[in-house]
């Protein structure tokens, strides 16, 4: 639903990242190794987000505006989207190429 759509994105808490995707799936990974710690589906209801994966107890996170809170973990804060960071070096390359072309 729309509550889930608002949450889509990549979050970080300490050494963990949490990805909530548009199809209602989630993945928690170790930021250092990239190993998947948990994966499954998520649902939002009120100020709570529930992460459900097979063979594991549900993980319930509280919502505080854009942050997701777990009593035993650091809070998950949104990470800036990757494409904006990747675009910076490309724009610098374009500027450099333009300057070189202009000198000839």
JSON list of C-alpha atoms in Angstrom, two decimals:
[
{"chain": "A", "resi": 1, "resn": "UNK", "atom": "CA", "xyz": [0.00, 0.00, 0.00]},
{"chain": "A", "resi": 2, "resn": "UNK", "atom": "CA", "xyz": [0.91, 3.68, 0.15]},
{"chain": "A", "resi": 3, "resn": "UNK", "atom": "CA", "xyz": [2.44, 3.30, 3.62]},
{"chain": "A", "resi": 4, "resn": "UNK", "atom": "CA", "xyz": [4.95, 0.82, 2.19]},
{"chain": "A", "resi": 5, "resn": "UNK", "atom": "CA", "xyz": [5.65, 3.06, -0.83]},
{"chain": "A", "resi": 6, "resn": "UNK", "atom": "CA", "xyz": [6.74, 5.90, 1.51]},
{"chain": "A", "resi": 7, "resn": "UNK", "atom": "CA", "xyz": [9.34, 3.60, 3.07]},
{"chain": "A", "resi": 8, "resn": "UNK", "atom": "CA", "xyz": [11.07, 2.33, -0.08]},
{"chain": "A", "resi": 9, "resn": "UNK", "atom": "CA", "xyz": [14.79, 2.98, 0.09]},
{"chain": "A", "resi": 10, "resn": "UNK", "atom": "CA", "xyz": [18.12, 2.08, 1.63]},
{"chain": "A", "resi": 11, "resn": "UNK", "atom": "CA", "xyz": [18.75, 2.60, 5.35]},
{"chain": "A", "resi": 12, "resn": "UNK", "atom": "CA", "xyz": [21.86, 2.16, 7.48]},
{"chain": "A", "resi": 13, "resn": "UNK", "atom": "CA", "xyz": [22.32, 1.36, 11.17]},
{"chain": "A", "resi": 14, "resn": "UNK", "atom": "CA", "xyz": [25.82, 0.71, 12.41]},
{"chain": "A", "resi": 15, "resn": "UNK", "atom": "CA", "xyz": [27.21, -2.21, 10.40]},
{"chain": "A", "resi": 16, "resn": "UNK", "atom": "CA", "xyz": [23.86, -3.13, 8.84]},
{"chain": "A", "resi": 17, "resn": "UNK", "atom": "CA", "xyz": [22.01, -1.86, 5.81]},
{"chain": "A", "resi": 18, "resn": "UNK", "atom": "CA", "xyz": [18.29, -2.36, 5.31]},
{"chain": "A", "resi": 19, "resn": "UNK", "atom": "CA", "xyz": [16.79, -2.24, 1.82]},
{"chain": "A", "resi": 20, "resn": "UNK", "atom": "CA", "xyz": [13.01, -1.87, 1.52]},
{"chain": "A", "resi": 21, "resn": "UNK", "atom": "CA", "xyz": [11.95, -2.35, -2.09]},
{"chain": "A", "resi": 22, "resn": "UNK", "atom": "CA", "xyz": [8.84, -1.30, -3.98]},
{"chain": "A", "resi": 23, "resn": "UNK", "atom": "CA", "xyz": [7.56, -4.89, -4.25]},
{"chain": "A", "resi": 24, "resn": "UNK", "atom": "CA", "xyz": [7.31, -5.19, -0.44]},
{"chain": "A", "resi": 25, "resn": "UNK", "atom": "CA", "xyz": [10.54, -7.10, 0.06]},
{"chain": "A", "resi": 26, "resn": "UNK", "atom": "CA", "xyz": [13.36, -6.35, 2.48]},
{"chain": "A", "resi": 27, "resn": "UNK", "atom": "CA", "xyz": [17.01, -7.33, 2.81]},
{"chain": "A", "resi": 28, "resn": "UNK", "atom": "CA", "xyz": [19.32, -6.69, 5.77]},
{"chain": "A", "resi": 29, "resn": "UNK", "atom": "CA", "xyz": [23.01, -6.94, 4.88]},
{"chain": "A", "resi": 30, "resn": "UNK", "atom": "CA", "xyz": [26.34, -6.63, 6.66]},
{"chain": "A", "resi": 31, "resn": "UNK", "atom": "CA", "xyz": [27.88, -3.36, 5.40]},
{"chain": "A", "resi": 32, "resn": "UNK", "atom": "CA", "xyz": [31.42, -4.75, 5.52]},
{"chain": "A", "resi": 33, "resn": "UNK", "atom": "CA", "xyz": [31.00, -8.16, 3.90]},
{"chain": "A", "resi": 34, "resn": "UNK", "atom": "CA", "xyz": [27.75, -7.70, 1.97]},
{"chain": "A", "resi": 35, "resn": "UNK", "atom": "CA", "xyz": [26.47, -10.93, 3.55]},
{"chain": "A", "resi": 36, "resn": "UNK", "atom": "CA", "xyz": [22.68, -11.16, 3.78]},
{"chain": "A", "resi": 37, "resn": "UNK", "atom": "CA", "xyz": [21.62, -11.30, 7.45]},
{"chain": "A", "resi": 38, "resn": "UNK", "atom": "CA", "xyz": [17.87, -11.50, 6.79]},
{"chain": "A", "resi": 39, "resn": "UNK", "atom": "CA", "xyz": [15.48, -11.21, 3.86]},
{"chain": "A", "resi": 40, "resn": "UNK", "atom": "CA", "xyz": [11.74, -11.48, 3.35]},
{"chain": "A", "resi": 41, "resn": "UNK", "atom": "CA", "xyz": [8.70, -9.22, 3.18]},
{"chain": "A", "resi": 42, "resn": "UNK", "atom": "CA", "xyz": [7.76, -6.10, 5.09]},
{"chain": "A", "resi": 43, "resn": "UNK", "atom": "CA", "xyz": [4.47, -4.45, 5.98]},
{"chain": "A", "resi": 44, "resn": "UNK", "atom": "CA", "xyz": [3.78, -1.01, 7.43]},
{"chain": "A", "resi": 45, "resn": "UNK", "atom": "CA", "xyz": [0.95, -0.31, 9.88]},
{"chain": "A", "resi": 46, "resn": "UNK", "atom": "CA", "xyz": [0.72, 2.98, 11.73]},
{"chain": "A", "resi": 47, "resn": "UNK", "atom": "CA", "xyz": [4.09, 3.80, 13.27]},
{"chain": "A", "resi": 48, "resn": "UNK", "atom": "CA", "xyz": [5.41, 0.23, 12.94]},
{"chain": "A", "resi": 49, "resn": "UNK", "atom": "CA", "xyz": [7.14, -1.68, 10.19]},
{"chain": "A", "resi": 50, "resn": "UNK", "atom": "CA", "xyz": [7.19, -5.47, 10.47]},
{"chain": "A", "resi": 51, "resn": "UNK", "atom": "CA", "xyz": [9.89, -7.49, 8.70]},
{"chain": "A", "resi": 52, "resn": "UNK", "atom": "CA", "xyz": [8.97, -11.14, 8.17]},
{"chain": "A", "resi": 53, "resn": "UNK", "atom": "CA", "xyz": [11.34, -13.83, 6.95]},
{"chain": "A", "resi": 54, "resn": "UNK", "atom": "CA", "xyz": [10.90, -17.59, 6.80]},
{"chain": "A", "resi": 55, "resn": "UNK", "atom": "CA", "xyz": [11.98, -19.51, 9.86]},
{"chain": "A", "resi": 56, "resn": "UNK", "atom": "CA", "xyz": [12.60, -16.40, 11.96]},
{"chain": "A", "resi": 57, "resn": "UNK", "atom": "CA", "xyz": [10.60, -14.34, 14.42]},
{"chain": "A", "resi": 58, "resn": "UNK", "atom": "CA", "xyz": [9.22, -11.12, 12.88]},
{"chain": "A", "resi": 59, "resn": "UNK", "atom": "CA", "xyz": [11.33, -8.00, 13.42]},
{"chain": "A", "resi": 60, "resn": "UNK", "atom": "CA", "xyz": [9.23, -5.00, 14.44]},
{"chain": "A", "resi": 61, "resn": "UNK", "atom": "CA", "xyz": [10.66, -1.53, 13.84]},
{"chain": "A", "resi": 62, "resn": "UNK", "atom": "CA", "xyz": [9.16, 1.72, 15.07]},
{"chain": "A", "resi": 63, "resn": "UNK", "atom": "CA", "xyz": [8.93, 4.74, 12.76]},
{"chain": "A", "resi": 64, "resn": "UNK", "atom": "CA", "xyz": [10.13, 8.22, 13.67]},
{"chain": "A", "resi": 65, "resn": "UNK", "atom": "CA", "xyz": [9.59, 10.34, 10.56]},
{"chain": "A", "resi": 66, "resn": "UNK", "atom": "CA", "xyz": [12.09, 8.89, 8.07]},
{"chain": "A", "resi": 67, "resn": "UNK", "atom": "CA", "xyz": [14.01, 6.80, 10.62]},
{"chain": "A", "resi": 68, "resn": "UNK", "atom": "CA", "xyz": [13.29, 3.21, 11.61]},
{"chain": "A", "resi": 69, "resn": "UNK", "atom": "CA", "xyz": [13.94, 2.21, 15.22]},
{"chain": "A", "resi": 70, "resn": "UNK", "atom": "CA", "xyz": [14.72, -1.15, 16.81]},
{"chain": "A", "resi": 71, "resn": "UNK", "atom": "CA", "xyz": [15.14, -1.47, 20.60]},
{"chain": "A", "resi": 72, "resn": "UNK", "atom": "CA", "xyz": [18.35, -3.55, 20.36]},
{"chain": "A", "resi": 73, "resn": "UNK", "atom": "CA", "xyz": [19.99, -1.97, 17.31]},
{"chain": "A", "resi": 74, "resn": "UNK", "atom": "CA", "xyz": [21.15, 1.47, 16.24]},
{"chain": "A", "resi": 75, "resn": "UNK", "atom": "CA", "xyz": [18.39, 3.37, 14.44]},
{"chain": "A", "resi": 76, "resn": "UNK", "atom": "CA", "xyz": [18.16, 2.91, 10.68]},
{"chain": "A", "resi": 77, "resn": "UNK", "atom": "CA", "xyz": [18.61, 6.26, 8.93]},
{"chain": "A", "resi": 78, "resn": "UNK", "atom": "CA", "xyz": [18.04, 6.73, 5.20]},
{"chain": "A", "resi": 79, "resn": "UNK", "atom": "CA", "xyz": [21.15, 6.60, 3.02]},
{"chain": "A", "resi": 80, "resn": "UNK", "atom": "CA", "xyz": [21.47, 9.02, 0.11]},
{"chain": "A", "resi": 81, "resn": "UNK", "atom": "CA", "xyz": [20.55, 7.29, -3.14]},
{"chain": "A", "resi": 82, "resn": "UNK", "atom": "CA", "xyz": [23.54, 5.84, -5.00]},
{"chain": "A", "resi": 83, "resn": "UNK", "atom": "CA", "xyz": [22.89, 7.34, -8.46]},
{"chain": "A", "resi": 84, "resn": "UNK", "atom": "CA", "xyz": [23.44, 10.93, -7.25]},
{"chain": "A", "resi": 85, "resn": "UNK", "atom": "CA", "xyz": [26.88, 10.01, -5.89]},
{"chain": "A", "resi": 86, "resn": "UNK", "atom": "CA", "xyz": [27.84, 8.11, -9.04]},
{"chain": "A", "resi": 87, "resn": "UNK", "atom": "CA", "xyz": [26.80, 11.05, -11.25]},
{"chain": "A", "resi": 88, "resn": "UNK", "atom": "CA", "xyz": [29.32, 13.47, -9.73]},
{"chain": "A", "resi": 89, "resn": "UNK", "atom": "CA", "xyz": [32.50, 11.94, -11.23]},
{"chain": "A", "resi": 90, "resn": "UNK", "atom": "CA", "xyz": [30.75, 11.63, -14.63]},
{"chain": "A", "resi": 91, "resn": "UNK", "atom": "CA", "xyz": [29.90, 15.34, -14.67]},
{"chain": "A", "resi": 92, "resn": "UNK", "atom": "CA", "xyz": [33.54, 16.15, -13.81]},
{"chain": "A", "resi": 93, "resn": "UNK", "atom": "CA", "xyz": [34.70, 13.96, -16.70]},
{"chain": "A", "resi": 94, "resn": "UNK", "atom": "CA", "xyz": [32.32, 15.77, -19.04]},
{"chain": "A", "resi": 95, "resn": "UNK", "atom": "CA", "xyz": [33.67, 19.15, -17.88]},
{"chain": "A", "resi": 96, "resn": "UNK", "atom": "CA", "xyz": [37.28, 17.98, -18.40]},
{"chain": "A", "resi": 97, "resn": "UNK", "atom": "CA", "xyz": [36.47, 16.63, -21.85]},
{"chain": "A", "resi": 98, "resn": "UNK", "atom": "CA", "xyz": [34.79, 19.93, -22.75]},
{"chain": "A", "resi": 99, "resn": "UNK", "atom": "CA", "xyz": [37.85, 21.91, -21.65]},
{"chain": "A", "resi": 100, "resn": "UNK", "atom": "CA", "xyz": [40.19, 19.67, -23.66]},
{"chain": "A", "resi": 101, "resn": "UNK", "atom": "CA", "xyz": [37.99, 19.97, -26.76]},
{"chain": "A", "resi": 102, "resn": "UNK", "atom": "CA", "xyz": [37.88, 23.76, -26.35]},
{"chain": "A", "resi": 103, "resn": "UNK", "atom": "CA", "xyz": [41.70, 24.05, -26.19]},
{"chain": "A", "resi": 104, "resn": "UNK", "atom": "CA", "xyz": [42.25, 22.37, -29.54]}
]
